[in-house]
C-alpha positions as YAML, in Angstrom:
chain: A
units: angstrom
residues:
- id: 1
  name: MET
  ca: [78.05, -13.08, 31.46]
- id: 2
  name: LYS
  ca: [76.41, -13.57, 28.07]
- id: 3
  name: ALA
  ca: [74.95, -16.87, 29.24]
- id: 4
  name: LEU
  ca: [73.41, -15.22, 32.32]
- id: 5
  name: ARG
  ca: [72.02, -12.41, 30.18]
- id: 6
  name: ARG
  ca: [70.51, -14.92, 27.78]
- id: 7
  name: ILE
  ca: [68.91, -16.82, 30.68]
- id: 8
  name: TRP
  ca: [67.47, -13.59, 32.08]
- id: 9
  name: GLU
  ca: [66.12, -12.54, 28.68]
- id: 10
  name: HIS
  ca: [64.27, -15.86, 28.36]
- id: 11
  name: PHE
  ca: [63.50, -16.38, 32.05]
- id: 12
  name: GLU
  ca: [59.72, -16.21, 31.67]
- id: 13
  name: GLU
  ca: [59.65, -18.42, 28.58]
- id: 14
  name: GLY
  ca: [61.52, -21.19, 30.39]
- id: 15
  name: PHE
  ca: [59.08, -21.26, 33.29]
- id: 16
  name: ILE
  ca: [56.06, -20.97, 30.99]
- id: 17
  name: VAL
  ca: [57.25, -23.96, 28.94]
- id: 18
  name: PHE
  ca: [57.90, -25.96, 32.11]
- id: 19
  name: LEU
  ca: [54.48, -25.12, 33.59]
- id: 20
  name: LEU
  ca: [52.63, -25.95, 30.37]
- id: 21
  name: ALA
  ca: [54.52, -29.24, 30.05]
- id: 22
  name: ALA
  ca: [53.77, -30.17, 33.67]
- id: 23
  name: MET
  ca: [50.07, -29.30, 33.32]
- id: 24
  name: THR
  ca: [49.82, -31.31, 30.10]
- id: 25
  name: LEU
  ca: [51.64, -34.32, 31.56]
- id: 26
  name: VAL
  ca: [49.54, -34.45, 34.75]
- id: 27
  name: THR
  ca: [46.28, -34.08, 32.83]
- id: 28
  name: PHE
  ca: [47.33, -36.67, 30.25]
- id: 29
  name: VAL
  ca: [48.25, -39.27, 32.89]
- id: 30
  name: TYR
  ca: [45.02, -38.65, 34.80]
- id: 31
  name: VAL
  ca: [42.85, -39.03, 31.68]
- id: 32
  name: ILE
  ca: [44.70, -42.16, 30.58]
- id: 33
  name: LEU
  ca: [44.34, -43.82, 33.99]
- id: 34
  name: ASN
  ca: [40.64, -42.95, 34.17]
- id: 35
  name: ASN
  ca: [39.94, -44.61, 30.83]
- id: 36
  name: PHE
  ca: [42.56, -47.36, 30.61]
- id: 37
  name: TYR
  ca: [41.27, -49.64, 33.37]
- id: 38
  name: SER
  ca: [38.00, -50.20, 31.44]
- id: 39
  name: LEU
  ca: [40.06, -51.87, 28.69]
- id: 40
  name: PHE
  ca: [41.28, -54.55, 31.11]
- id: 41
  name: TYR
  ca: [37.77, -55.10, 32.43]
- id: 42
  name: TRP
  ca: [36.55, -55.54, 28.86]
- id: 43
  name: LEU
  ca: [39.37, -58.01, 28.11]
- id: 44
  name: ALA
  ca: [38.59, -59.92, 31.31]
- id: 45
  name: ASP
  ca: [34.95, -60.25, 30.27]
- id: 46
  name: HIS
  ca: [35.89, -61.55, 26.81]
- id: 47
  name: TRP
  ca: [38.85, -63.70, 27.90]
- id: 48
  name: PRO
  ca: [37.69, -65.76, 30.90]
- id: 49
  name: ALA
  ca: [40.91, -67.77, 31.08]
- id: 50
  name: ALA
  ca: [42.86, -64.66, 32.04]
- id: 51
  name: SER
  ca: [40.09, -62.82, 33.84]
- id: 52
  name: VAL
  ca: [41.74, -62.93, 37.27]
- id: 53
  name: PRO
  ca: [45.03, -61.16, 36.34]
- id: 54
  name: LEU
  ca: [43.20, -58.80, 33.97]
- id: 55
  name: PHE
  ca: [40.72, -57.76, 36.66]
- id: 56
  name: ALA
  ca: [43.64, -57.32, 39.06]
- id: 57
  name: VAL
  ca: [45.43, -55.01, 36.62]
- id: 58
  name: GLY
  ca: [42.20, -53.10, 36.00]
- id: 59
  name: ASP
  ca: [41.64, -52.68, 39.73]
- id: 60
  name: GLN
  ca: [45.21, -51.47, 40.18]
- id: 61
  name: ILE
  ca: [44.89, -48.86, 37.45]
- id: 62
  name: MET
  ca: [41.52, -47.69, 38.77]
- id: 63
  name: GLY
  ca: [43.04, -47.36, 42.24]
- id: 64
  name: MET
  ca: [45.84, -45.24, 40.81]
- id: 65
  name: ALA
  ca: [43.28, -43.03, 39.06]
- id: 66
  name: GLN
  ca: [41.25, -42.58, 42.23]
- id: 67
  name: ALA
  ca: [44.42, -41.71, 44.15]
- id: 68
  name: MET
  ca: [45.16, -38.84, 41.75]
- id: 69
  name: THR
  ca: [42.62, -36.54, 43.35]
- id: 70
  name: TRP
  ca: [45.53, -34.09, 43.71]
- id: 71
  name: SER
  ca: [45.87, -33.68, 39.94]
- id: 72
  name: THR
  ca: [43.13, -31.04, 39.63]
- id: 73
  name: ALA
  ca: [44.53, -29.00, 42.52]
- id: 74
  name: LEU
  ca: [48.05, -29.22, 41.09]
- id: 75
  name: THR
  ca: [46.85, -28.15, 37.64]
- id: 76
  name: LYS
  ca: [45.06, -25.14, 39.16]
- id: 77
  name: ALA
  ca: [48.20, -24.16, 41.07]
- id: 78
  name: LEU
  ca: [50.39, -24.46, 37.98]
- id: 79
  name: PHE
  ca: [47.88, -22.41, 36.00]
- id: 80
  name: GLY
  ca: [48.03, -19.68, 38.63]
- id: 81
  name: TRP
  ca: [51.82, -19.57, 38.34]
- id: 82
  name: LEU
  ca: [51.46, -19.52, 34.55]
- id: 83
  name: ILE
  ca: [49.27, -16.39, 34.72]
- id: 84
  name: PHE
  ca: [51.80, -14.36, 36.69]
- id: 85
  name: PHE
  ca: [54.76, -15.45, 34.59]
- id: 86
  name: GLY
  ca: [52.62, -14.52, 31.59]
- id: 87
  name: LEU
  ca: [52.15, -11.00, 33.00]
- id: 88
  name: ALA
  ca: [55.90, -10.42, 33.14]
- id: 89
  name: TYR
  ca: [56.38, -12.06, 29.76]
- id: 90
  name: GLY
  ca: [53.77, -9.74, 28.25]
- id: 91
  name: VAL
  ca: [55.55, -6.67, 29.61]
- id: 92
  name: ARG
  ca: [58.91, -7.81, 28.30]
- id: 93
  name: THR
  ca: [57.78, -8.90, 24.85]
- id: 94
  name: ALA
  ca: [55.28, -6.10, 24.15]
- id: 95
  name: GLY
  ca: [52.42, -8.57, 24.30]
- id: 96
  name: HIS
  ca: [49.95, -6.59, 26.42]
- id: 97
  name: ILE
  ca: [47.12, -4.40, 25.18]
- id: 98
  name: GLY
  ca: [48.39, -1.15, 23.67]
- id: 99
  name: VAL
  ca: [47.91, 1.13, 26.67]
- id: 100
  name: ASP
  ca: [50.59, 3.48, 25.39]
- id: 101
  name: ALA
  ca: [48.36, 4.67, 22.53]
- id: 102
  name: LEU
  ca: [48.24, 8.10, 24.21]
- id: 103
  name: VAL
  ca: [52.02, 8.30, 23.97]
- id: 104
  name: LYS
  ca: [51.94, 7.70, 20.24]
- id: 105
  name: LEU
  ca: [49.29, 10.39, 19.70]
- id: 106
  name: ALA
  ca: [51.45, 13.08, 21.30]
- id: 107
  name: ARG
  ca: [54.22, 15.04, 19.60]
- id: 108
  name: ARG
  ca: [57.58, 13.34, 19.37]
- id: 109
  name: SER
  ca: [59.10, 15.78, 21.86]
- id: 110
  name: VAL
  ca: [56.37, 15.00, 24.43]
- id: 111
  name: GLN
  ca: [56.23, 11.23, 23.94]
- id: 112
  name: ARG
  ca: [59.26, 10.60, 26.13]
- id: 113
  name: TYR
  ca: [57.80, 12.45, 29.13]
- id: 114
  name: ILE
  ca: [54.41, 10.80, 28.80]
- id: 115
  name: GLY
  ca: [56.16, 7.44, 28.53]
- id: 116
  name: ILE
  ca: [58.10, 8.12, 31.73]
- id: 117
  name: LEU
  ca: [54.90, 9.11, 33.55]
- id: 118
  name: ALA
  ca: [53.05, 6.03, 32.30]
- id: 119
  name: CYS
  ca: [55.96, 3.80, 33.28]
- id: 120
  name: LEU
  ca: [56.12, 5.33, 36.77]
- id: 121
  name: CYS
  ca: [52.39, 4.67, 37.21]
- id: 122
  name: CYS
  ca: [52.90, 1.03, 36.21]
- id: 123
  name: LEU
  ca: [55.86, 0.74, 38.57]
- id: 124
  name: ALA
  ca: [53.81, 2.17, 41.45]
- id: 125
  name: TYR
  ca: [50.95, -0.23, 40.71]
- id: 126
  name: ALA
  ca: [53.21, -3.30, 40.49]
- id: 127
  name: GLY
  ca: [55.16, -2.26, 43.58]
- id: 128
  name: LEU
  ca: [52.02, -1.70, 45.64]
- id: 129
  name: LEU
  ca: [50.60, -5.10, 44.74]
- id: 130
  name: ALA
  ca: [53.95, -6.80, 45.31]
- id: 131
  name: VAL
  ca: [54.20, -5.41, 48.86]
- id: 132
  name: ALA
  ca: [50.54, -6.09, 49.69]
- id: 133
  name: SER
  ca: [50.69, -9.66, 48.37]
- id: 134
  name: PHE
  ca: [53.91, -10.30, 50.33]
- id: 135
  name: GLU
  ca: [52.11, -9.33, 53.53]
- id: 136
  name: TRP
  ca: [49.32, -11.75, 52.53]
- id: 137
  name: ILE
  ca: [51.89, -14.53, 52.07]
- id: 138
  name: GLU
  ca: [53.34, -13.79, 55.53]
- id: 139
  name: THR
  ca: [49.86, -14.29, 56.98]
- id: 140
  name: LEU
  ca: [49.50, -17.62, 55.19]
- id: 141
  name: MET
  ca: [52.94, -18.72, 56.40]
- id: 142
  name: ASN
  ca: [52.00, -17.97, 60.01]
- id: 143
  name: ALA
  ca: [48.69, -19.81, 59.58]
- id: 144
  name: GLY
  ca: [50.43, -22.94, 58.26]
- id: 145
  name: ILE
  ca: [47.41, -24.14, 56.27]
- id: 146
  name: GLY
  ca: [47.93, -26.99, 53.85]
- id: 147
  name: ALA
  ca: [46.93, -26.64, 50.21]
- id: 148
  name: GLU
  ca: [43.72, -28.32, 49.05]
- id: 149
  name: ASP
  ca: [44.39, -31.97, 48.10]
- id: 150
  name: LEU
  ca: [48.14, -31.24, 48.22]
- id: 151
  name: GLY
  ca: [48.64, -30.76, 51.96]
- id: 152
  name: HIS
  ca: [49.53, -34.41, 52.54]
- id: 153
  name: PHE
  ca: [52.49, -33.90, 50.18]
- id: 154
  name: GLY
  ca: [53.74, -31.05, 52.38]
- id: 155
  name: VAL
  ca: [52.48, -28.33, 50.02]
- id: 156
  name: MET
  ca: [51.15, -25.33, 51.92]
- id: 157
  name: GLN
  ca: [48.86, -22.58, 50.70]
- id: 158
  name: TRP
  ca: [51.67, -20.04, 50.86]
- id: 159
  name: HIS
  ca: [53.79, -22.20, 48.56]
- id: 160
  name: ILE
  ca: [51.18, -21.78, 45.83]
- id: 161
  name: GLY
  ca: [50.40, -18.14, 46.61]
- id: 162
  name: LEU
  ca: [54.08, -17.19, 46.60]
- id: 163
  name: ILE
  ca: [53.83, -16.57, 42.86]
- id: 164
  name: VAL
  ca: [51.72, -13.45, 43.49]
- id: 165
  name: PRO
  ca: [54.46, -11.31, 45.10]
- id: 166
  name: LEU
  ca: [57.10, -12.94, 42.92]
- id: 167
  name: GLY
  ca: [55.08, -12.29, 39.79]
- id: 168
  name: PHE
  ca: [54.46, -8.64, 40.59]
- id: 169
  name: ALA
  ca: [58.11, -8.22, 41.58]
- id: 170
  name: LEU
  ca: [59.10, -9.59, 38.18]
- id: 171
  name: VAL
  ca: [56.64, -7.22, 36.49]
- id: 172
  name: LEU
  ca: [58.18, -4.39, 38.52]
- id: 173
  name: ILE
  ca: [61.65, -5.31, 37.29]
- id: 174
  name: ARG
  ca: [60.51, -5.48, 33.67]
- id: 175
  name: PHE
  ca: [58.88, -2.04, 33.90]
- id: 176
  name: ALA
  ca: [62.07, -0.72, 35.54]
- id: 177
  name: GLU
  ca: [63.98, -1.98, 32.50]
- id: 178
  name: ILE
  ca: [61.55, -0.14, 30.23]
- id: 179
  name: LEU
  ca: [61.97, 3.05, 32.26]
- id: 180
  name: LEU
  ca: [65.74, 2.75, 31.97]
- id: 181
  name: ARG
  ca: [65.50, 2.38, 28.19]
- id: 182
  name: ILE
  ca: [63.24, 5.46, 28.02]
- id: 183
  name: LEU
  ca: [65.70, 7.49, 30.10]
- id: 184
  name: LEU
  ca: [68.51, 6.35, 27.80]
- id: 185
  name: ASN
  ca: [66.44, 7.39, 24.73]
- id: 186
  name: ARG
  ca: [66.24, 3.82, 23.44]
- id: 187
  name: GLN
  ca: [62.44, 4.01, 23.26]
- id: 188
  name: THR
  ca: [59.67, 6.53, 23.90]
- id: 189
  name: GLY
  ca: [56.58, 4.66, 25.12]
- id: 190
  name: LEU
  ca: [56.07, 1.49, 27.09]
- id: 191
  name: GLY
  ca: [56.76, -0.53, 24.00]
- id: 192
  name: LEU
  ca: [53.43, -2.31, 24.29]
- id: 193
  name: ALA
  ca: [51.49, -3.79, 21.43]
- id: 194
  name: ASP
  ca: [49.68, -1.62, 18.91]
- id: 195
  name: GLU
  ca: [46.64, -3.65, 17.88]
- id: 196
  name: ALA
  ca: [45.58, -1.17, 15.17]
- id: 197
  name: ALA
  ca: [48.96, -1.29, 13.49]
- id: 198
  name: ASP
  ca: [49.05, -5.06, 13.75]
- id: 199
  name: ALA
  ca: [45.58, -5.29, 12.20]
- id: 200
  name: LEU
  ca: [46.61, -3.05, 9.30]
- id: 201
  name: LYS
  ca: [49.73, -5.13, 8.68]
- id: 202
  name: LEU
  ca: [47.66, -8.30, 8.73]
- id: 203
  name: ALA
  ca: [45.12, -6.83, 6.30]
- id: 204
  name: GLU
  ca: [47.88, -5.75, 3.93]
- id: 205
  name: HIS
  ca: [49.41, -9.21, 4.13]
- id: 206
  name: GLU
  ca: [46.07, -10.81, 3.26]
- id: 207
  name: GLU
  ca: [45.59, -8.46, 0.30]
- id: 208
  name: ASP
  ca: [49.03, -9.35, -1.06]
- id: 209
  name: LYS
  ca: [48.15, -13.04, -1.18]
- id: 210
  name: PRO
  ca: [47.25, -14.34, -4.69]
...
């Protein structure tokens, strides 16, 4: 049970790390292939005795680079997934802009009710977009359109767009967790970031430095 809870608490981080690693790897390989074949052409020009195999290797690498036209489309798709996992991660870790500043300005006895209202508004927003985006995905599924430069791998447009309803559903769950904590008196506001307080802490830290 503890293991499942730990996985759930770090669910977004795991996917974010995976997506960043995949984007970095694909981009790295593509850049290397696009620049590495010129080395073999240069060696072939300066080493005539081995020019035939060197040109052959250079041609092979250049062909591999030209075949990776899908790398840009894949990177864009991974970046889209990264954005929506980042939304849920921001809600869970208090990383969003401090929209609960109004809650903190109110009296302590009123903060809880304002926090509940704000959380309900966020839940309604996330739920509405989750339902609407799911209907959009159903339309894409029925259309059966392949993804740009990825369709020949069997990747469809709805495969990439699926992150939209999933992402908003995850945001909905995270806001539901916040609402539950408010109802249980574990917190008052949305628990979002307070940029002013963070700036003051940073300034004080800088002043304390010798």
